[in-house]
Amino acid sequence: MTRFDEFLQANAAFATSFVHGDLPMPPARKVAVVACMDARLHPEKVLGIEIGDAHVIRNAGGRAQDALRSLVISQQLLGTKEIVVLHHTDCGMLTFTNEQLAAKVASNLGVNIEGQDFLPFNDLEQSVRDDVAFLRNSPLIPKDVPISGAIYDVRTGKVHEVVRA
Ligand code: ZN
């Protein structure tokens, strides 16, 4: 049995009590959250987001540059008007450099990715500030959109605010 088989079983149970089939496409709370893909971080649970409430855009590190394409679609086509960037403690992005990852990829896959930026960071708070600043300075994000940055603590479950722009 694969994980996919397990997921299909779980979904069958989920769908028996499903009652959200009539929700509109635009998020009800008009907000997009950019969060890390870390398995310990469930943005919806952590932030009290229900089905239909928000766009949750996830990638390694919750990096804004990586999420920009989705944010433009979220805002221009689906009406979101606020952004929250959510990074977290003990993030995998704190554990490697571009050079180390390039060496691993070269060794494992025989592919040269030297010079490619996988957006790792060595200062967690600064990574949040950098991502909020990146979005604030992007011509693709309207100036009246509130942008906040925060850190989720994987040990306590608490979110603490880092910056608002
Ligand atoms: Zn992470």
Coordinates of N, CA and C and ligand atoms in Angstrom, one line a residue:
M1 N 0.8 -1.2 0.0 CA 0.0 0.0 0.0 C 0.9 1.3 0.0
T2 N 0.6 2.2 -0.9 CA 1.4 3.4 -1.0 C 0.7 4.4 -0.1
R3 N 1.4 5.5 0.1 CA 0.8 6.7 0.9 C -0.4 7.1 0.2
F4 N -0.4 7.1 -1.2 CA -1.5 7.5 -2.0 C -2.7 6.7 -1.6
D5 N -2.5 5.4 -1.5 CA -3.7 4.5 -1.1 C -4.2 4.9 0.3
E6 N -3.3 5.2 1.2 CA -3.7 5.7 2.5 C -4.6 7.0 2.4
F7 N -4.1 7.8 1.5 CA -4.8 9.1 1.3 C -6.2 8.9 0.8
L8 N -6.3 8.0 -0.2 CA -7.6 7.8 -0.8 C -8.6 7.2 0.3
Q9 N -8.1 6.4 1.1 CA -8.9 5.9 2.2 C -9.4 7.0 3.1
A10 N -8.4 7.8 3.5 CA -8.7 9.0 4.4 C -9.7 9.9 3.8
N11 N -9.5 10.1 2.5 CA -10.4 11.0 1.7 C -11.8 10.5 1.7
A12 N -12.0 9.2 1.5 CA -13.3 8.6 1.5 C -14.1 8.9 2.8
A13 N -13.4 8.9 3.9 CA -14.0 9.2 5.2 C -14.3 10.7 5.2
F14 N -13.4 11.5 4.8 CA -13.5 13.0 4.8 C -14.8 13.4 4.0
A15 N -14.9 12.8 2.8 CA -16.0 13.2 1.9 C -17.4 12.8 2.4
T16 N -17.4 11.9 3.3 CA -18.8 11.4 3.8 C -19.4 12.6 4.6
S17 N -18.7 13.4 5.2 CA -19.3 14.5 6.0 C -19.0 15.9 5.4
F18 N -18.6 15.9 4.1 CA -18.3 17.2 3.5 C -19.5 18.1 3.2
V19 N -19.4 19.3 3.7 CA -20.6 20.2 3.5 C -20.2 21.6 2.9
H20 N -19.0 21.7 2.3 CA -18.5 23.0 1.8 C -18.5 23.1 0.3
G21 N -19.4 22.3 -0.4 CA -19.4 22.3 -1.8 C -19.9 23.5 -2.5
D22 N -20.5 24.5 -1.8 CA -21.1 25.7 -2.4 C -20.2 26.9 -2.3
L23 N -19.0 26.8 -1.8 CA -18.2 28.0 -1.6 C -17.8 28.7 -2.9
P24 N -17.7 30.0 -2.9 CA -17.2 30.7 -4.1 C -15.6 30.6 -4.2
M25 N -15.1 30.8 -5.4 CA -13.6 30.7 -5.6 C -12.8 31.7 -4.8
P26 N -13.2 33.0 -4.8 CA -12.4 34.0 -4.1 C -12.4 33.8 -2.6
P27 N -11.3 33.8 -1.9 CA -11.2 33.6 -0.5 C -12.0 34.6 0.3
A28 N -12.8 34.1 1.2 CA -13.8 34.9 2.0 C -13.1 36.0 2.8
R29 N -11.9 35.7 3.3 CA -11.3 36.7 4.2 C -10.2 37.5 3.4
K30 N -10.2 37.3 2.1 CA -9.4 38.2 1.2 C -7.9 38.3 1.6
V31 N -7.3 37.2 2.0 CA -5.9 37.2 2.4 C -5.2 36.0 1.8
A32 N -3.9 36.3 1.6 CA -3.0 35.2 1.1 C -1.9 35.0 2.1
V33 N -1.6 33.8 2.5 CA -0.5 33.5 3.5 C 0.6 32.8 2.7
V34 N 1.8 33.3 2.9 CA 3.0 32.6 2.3 C 3.7 31.9 3.4
A35 N 3.7 30.6 3.3 CA 4.3 29.8 4.5 C 5.2 28.7 4.0
C36 N 6.1 28.3 4.9 CA 7.0 27.2 4.6 C 6.2 25.9 4.4
M37 N 6.8 25.0 3.7 CA 6.2 23.7 3.5 C 6.4 22.7 4.6
D38 N 7.1 23.1 5.6 CA 7.5 22.2 6.8 C 6.3 21.4 7.2
A39 N 6.5 20.1 7.5 CA 5.4 19.2 7.8 C 4.8 19.5 9.2
R40 N 5.6 20.2 10.0 CA 5.1 20.6 11.4 C 4.3 21.8 11.4
L41 N 4.2 22.5 10.3 CA 3.5 23.8 10.3 C 2.2 23.6 9.5
H42 N 1.1 23.7 10.1 CA -0.2 23.6 9.5 C -0.8 25.0 9.5
P43 N -0.6 25.8 8.5 CA -1.0 27.2 8.6 C -2.5 27.4 8.9
E44 N -3.3 26.5 8.3 CA -4.7 26.7 8.6 C -5.1 26.5 10.0
K45 N -4.5 25.5 10.6 CA -4.8 25.2 12.1 C -4.2 26.3 12.9
V46 N -2.9 26.6 12.6 CA -2.2 27.6 13.4 C -2.8 29.0 13.4
L47 N -3.4 29.4 12.3 CA -4.0 30.7 12.2 C -5.5 30.8 12.2
G48 N -6.2 29.6 12.4 CA -7.6 29.6 12.4 C -8.3 29.9 11.1
I49 N -7.7 29.3 10.0 CA -8.2 29.5 8.7 C -9.1 28.3 8.3
E50 N -10.4 28.6 7.9 CA -11.3 27.6 7.5 C -11.3 27.4 6.0
I51 N -12.0 26.3 5.6 CA -12.1 26.1 4.1 C -12.8 27.3 3.5
G52 N -12.2 27.8 2.4 CA -12.7 28.9 1.7 C -12.3 30.3 2.2
D53 N -11.5 30.3 3.2 CA -11.1 31.6 3.8 C -10.0 32.3 3.1
A54 N -8.9 31.6 2.7 CA -7.6 32.2 2.4 C -6.9 31.4 1.4
H55 N -6.0 32.1 0.6 CA -5.0 31.3 -0.1 C -3.8 31.0 0.8
V56 N -3.4 29.8 0.8 CA -2.1 29.5 1.5 C -1.1 29.0 0.5
I57 N -0.1 29.7 0.3 CA 0.9 29.5 -0.7 C 2.1 28.9 0.0
R58 N 2.5 27.7 -0.3 CA 3.6 27.1 0.4 C 4.8 26.7 -0.5
N59 N 6.0 26.9 0.1 CA 7.2 26.4 -0.6 C 8.3 26.3 0.4
A60 N 9.4 25.8 0.0 CA 10.5 25.6 1.0 C 10.9 27.0 1.5
G61 N 10.7 27.1 2.8 CA 11.1 28.4 3.5 C 10.0 29.4 3.6
G62 N 8.9 29.2 2.8 CA 7.9 30.3 2.7 C 8.5 31.5 2.1
R63 N 9.3 31.4 1.0 CA 10.0 32.5 0.4 C 9.1 33.3 -0.5
A64 N 9.1 34.6 -0.4 CA 8.2 35.5 -1.2 C 8.5 35.4 -2.7
Q65 N 9.8 35.4 -3.0 CA 10.2 35.4 -4.4 C 9.5 34.2 -5.2
D66 N 9.5 33.1 -4.5 CA 9.0 31.9 -5.0 C 7.5 31.9 -5.1
A67 N 6.9 32.8 -4.3 CA 5.4 32.8 -4.2 C 4.8 33.9 -5.1
L68 N 5.6 34.7 -5.7 CA 5.1 35.9 -6.3 C 4.1 35.6 -7.4
R69 N 4.4 34.6 -8.2 CA 3.5 34.3 -9.3 C 2.1 34.0 -8.7
S70 N 2.0 33.2 -7.7 CA 0.7 32.9 -7.1 C 0.1 34.1 -6.4
L71 N 0.9 35.0 -5.8 CA 0.4 36.2 -5.2 C -0.3 37.1 -6.2
V72 N 0.3 37.3 -7.4 CA -0.3 38.1 -8.4 C -1.6 37.6 -8.9
I73 N -1.7 36.3 -9.0 CA -3.0 35.6 -9.4 C -4.0 35.8 -8.3
S74 N -3.5 35.6 -7.0 CA -4.4 35.7 -5.9 C -5.0 37.1 -5.8
Q75 N -4.2 38.1 -6.0 CA -4.7 39.5 -5.9 C -5.4 40.0 -7.1
Q76 N -4.8 39.8 -8.3 CA -5.4 40.4 -9.5 C -6.7 39.6 -9.9
L77 N -6.7 38.3 -9.7 CA -7.8 37.6 -10.3 C -8.8 37.1 -9.2
L78 N -8.4 37.0 -7.9 CA -9.2 36.4 -6.9 C -9.4 37.3 -5.7
G79 N -9.0 38.5 -5.8 CA -9.5 39.5 -4.9 C -8.9 39.6 -3.5
T80 N -7.7 38.9 -3.3 CA -7.1 39.1 -2.0 C -6.4 40.4 -1.8
K81 N -6.4 41.0 -0.6 CA -6.0 42.3 -0.4 C -5.1 42.5 0.8
E82 N -4.5 41.3 1.3 CA -3.6 41.4 2.4 C -2.7 40.1 2.3
I83 N -1.4 40.3 2.8 CA -0.5 39.2 2.7 C 0.2 39.0 4.1
V84 N 0.3 37.7 4.5 CA 1.0 37.3 5.7 C 2.1 36.4 5.3
V85 N 3.3 36.7 5.7 CA 4.5 35.8 5.4 C 4.7 35.0 6.7
L86 N 4.8 33.7 6.7 CA 4.9 32.9 7.9 C 6.1 31.9 7.7
H87 N 7.2 32.3 8.4 CA 8.3 31.3 8.5 C 8.3 30.7 9.9
H88 N 9.2 29.8 10.2 CA 9.1 29.1 11.5 C 10.5 28.7 12.0
T89 N 10.5 28.4 13.3 CA 11.8 28.0 13.9 C 12.2 26.6 13.4
D90 N 13.5 26.3 13.5 CA 14.1 25.0 13.1 C 13.8 24.7 11.6
C91 N 13.8 25.8 10.8 CA 13.5 25.6 9.4 C 14.7 24.9 8.7
G92 N 14.4 24.0 7.8 CA 15.4 23.4 7.0 C 16.2 24.3 6.1
M93 N 15.7 25.5 5.8 CA 16.4 26.5 5.0 C 17.6 27.0 5.8
L94 N 17.7 26.8 7.1 CA 18.8 27.3 7.9 C 19.9 26.3 7.9
T95 N 19.8 25.2 7.2 CA 20.7 24.0 7.4 C 21.6 23.8 6.2
F96 N 21.5 24.6 5.1 CA 22.3 24.3 3.9 C 22.7 25.6 3.2
T97 N 23.7 25.5 2.4 CA 24.0 26.7 1.5 C 23.8 26.2 0.0
N98 N 23.7 27.2 -0.8 CA 23.5 26.9 -2.3 C 24.6 26.0 -2.8
E99 N 25.8 26.2 -2.3 CA 27.0 25.4 -2.7 C 26.8 24.0 -2.3
Q100 N 26.4 23.8 -1.0 CA 26.2 22.4 -0.6 C 25.1 21.7 -1.3
L101 N 24.0 22.4 -1.6 CA 23.0 21.7 -2.3 C 23.4 21.4 -3.8
A102 N 24.1 22.4 -4.4 CA 24.6 22.1 -5.7 C 25.5 20.9 -5.8
A103 N 26.4 20.8 -4.8 CA 27.3 19.6 -4.7 C 26.5 18.3 -4.6
K104 N 25.4 18.3 -3.8 CA 24.6 17.1 -3.6 C 23.9 16.8 -4.9
V105 N 23.3 17.8 -5.5 CA 22.6 17.5 -6.8 C 23.6 17.0 -7.9
A106 N 24.8 17.6 -7.9 CA 25.8 17.1 -8.9 C 26.1 15.7 -8.6
S107 N 26.3 15.3 -7.3 CA 26.6 14.0 -7.0 C 25.5 13.0 -7.2
N108 N 24.3 13.3 -6.8 CA 23.2 12.4 -6.8 C 22.5 12.3 -8.2
L109 N 22.5 13.4 -8.9 CA 21.7 13.5 -10.2 C 22.6 13.8 -11.4
G110 N 23.8 14.2 -11.2 CA 24.7 14.5 -12.3 C 24.3 15.7 -13.0
V111 N 23.6 16.6 -12.3 CA 23.2 17.9 -12.9 C 23.9 19.0 -12.3
N112 N 24.4 20.0 -13.1 CA 25.1 21.1 -12.6 C 24.1 22.3 -12.4
I113 N 23.9 22.6 -11.1 CA 23.0 23.8 -10.8 C 23.8 24.9 -10.1
E114 N 25.1 24.9 -10.3 CA 25.9 26.0 -9.7 C 25.4 27.3 -10.1
G115 N 25.4 28.2 -9.1 CA 24.9 29.6 -9.3 C 23.4 29.8 -9.2
Q116 N 22.7 28.7 -9.0 CA 21.3 28.8 -8.8 C 21.0 29.0 -7.3
D117 N 20.1 30.0 -7.1 CA 19.7 30.4 -5.7 C 18.5 29.6 -5.2
F118 N 18.7 28.8 -4.2 CA 17.6 28.0 -3.7 C 17.0 28.8 -2.4
L119 N 17.4 30.0 -2.2 CA 16.9 30.9 -1.2 C 17.0 30.4 0.2
P120 N 18.2 29.7 0.6 CA 18.4 29.4 2.0 C 18.7 30.6 2.7
F121 N 18.6 30.6 4.1 CA 19.0 31.7 4.9 C 19.6 31.3 6.2
N122 N 20.4 32.2 6.8 CA 21.0 31.8 8.1 C 20.5 32.7 9.3
D123 N 19.6 33.6 9.0 CA 19.0 34.4 10.1 C 17.5 34.4 9.9
L124 N 16.8 33.7 10.7 CA 15.4 33.5 10.6 C 14.6 34.8 10.5
E125 N 14.8 35.7 11.5 CA 14.0 36.9 11.6 C 14.3 37.8 10.3
Q126 N 15.6 37.8 10.0 CA 16.0 38.6 8.8 C 15.3 38.0 7.5
S127 N 15.1 36.7 7.5 CA 14.5 36.1 6.3 C 13.0 36.6 6.2
V128 N 12.4 36.8 7.3 CA 11.0 37.3 7.3 C 11.0 38.8 6.8
R129 N 11.9 39.6 7.4 CA 12.0 41.0 7.0 C 12.4 41.1 5.6
D130 N 13.3 40.3 5.1 CA 13.7 40.3 3.7 C 12.5 40.0 2.7
D131 N 11.7 39.0 3.1 CA 10.5 38.7 2.3 C 9.4 39.7 2.3
V132 N 9.2 40.3 3.5 CA 8.2 41.3 3.5 C 8.7 42.6 2.7
A133 N 9.9 42.9 2.8 CA 10.5 44.0 2.1 C 10.5 43.7 0.6
F134 N 10.8 42.5 0.2 CA 10.7 42.1 -1.2 C 9.3 42.4 -1.8
L135 N 8.3 42.0 -1.0 CA 6.9 42.2 -1.5 C 6.5 43.6 -1.5
R136 N 6.9 44.3 -0.4 CA 6.6 45.8 -0.3 C 7.2 46.6 -1.4
N137 N 8.4 46.1 -1.9 CA 9.1 46.9 -3.0 C 8.7 46.4 -4.4
S138 N 7.9 45.3 -4.4 CA 7.6 44.8 -5.7 C 6.5 45.6 -6.4
P139 N 6.8 46.0 -7.7 CA 5.8 46.7 -8.5 C 4.5 45.9 -8.7
L140 N 4.6 44.6 -8.4 CA 3.5 43.7 -8.7 C 2.5 43.6 -7.5
I141 N 2.9 44.2 -6.4 CA 2.0 44.2 -5.2 C 1.6 45.6 -4.9
P142 N 0.3 45.9 -4.9 CA -0.2 47.2 -4.7 C 0.2 47.8 -3.3
K143 N 0.5 49.1 -3.3 CA 1.1 49.8 -2.2 C 0.1 49.8 -1.0
D144 N -1.2 49.6 -1.2 CA -2.2 49.7 -0.1 C -2.4 48.3 0.5
V145 N -1.7 47.3 0.1 CA -1.9 46.0 0.6 C -1.1 45.8 1.9
P146 N -1.7 45.6 3.1 CA -1.0 45.3 4.3 C -0.2 44.0 4.1
I147 N 1.1 44.1 4.5 CA 2.0 42.9 4.5 C 2.6 42.7 5.9
S148 N 2.4 41.5 6.4 CA 2.9 41.2 7.8 C 3.8 40.0 7.7
G149 N 4.8 40.0 8.6 CA 5.7 38.9 8.7 C 5.7 38.3 10.1
A150 N 5.8 37.0 10.2 CA 5.8 36.4 11.5 C 6.5 35.1 11.5
I151 N 6.8 34.6 12.7 CA 7.5 33.3 12.9 C 6.7 32.4 13.8
Y152 N 6.5 31.2 13.3 CA 5.8 30.1 14.1 C 6.9 29.3 14.8
D153 N 6.6 29.1 16.1 CA 7.5 28.3 16.9 C 7.1 26.8 16.9
V154 N 7.8 25.9 16.3 CA 7.4 24.5 16.2 C 7.4 23.8 17.5
R155 N 8.0 24.4 18.5 CA 8.0 23.8 19.9 C 6.8 24.2 20.7
T156 N 6.3 25.4 20.6 CA 5.2 25.9 21.4 C 3.9 26.1 20.7
G157 N 4.0 26.1 19.3 CA 2.8 26.4 18.6 C 2.4 27.8 18.5
K158 N 3.2 28.7 19.0 CA 2.9 30.1 19.0 C 3.5 30.8 17.8
V159 N 2.8 31.9 17.4 CA 3.2 32.7 16.3 C 3.6 34.1 16.9
H160 N 4.8 34.6 16.6 CA 5.1 35.9 17.0 C 5.4 36.8 15.8
E161 N 4.9 38.0 16.0 CA 5.0 39.0 14.9 C 6.5 39.5 14.8
V162 N 6.9 39.7 13.5 CA 8.3 40.2 13.3 C 8.2 41.6 12.7
V163 N 7.3 41.8 11.7 CA 7.3 43.1 11.0 C 5.9 43.3 10.3
R164 N 5.5 44.6 10.2 CA 4.4 44.9 9.4 C 4.8 46.0 8.4
A165 N 4.3 45.9 7.2 CA 4.7 46.9 6.2 C 3.5 47.3 5.4
Ligands
ZN1 ZN 10.8 25.6 6.9

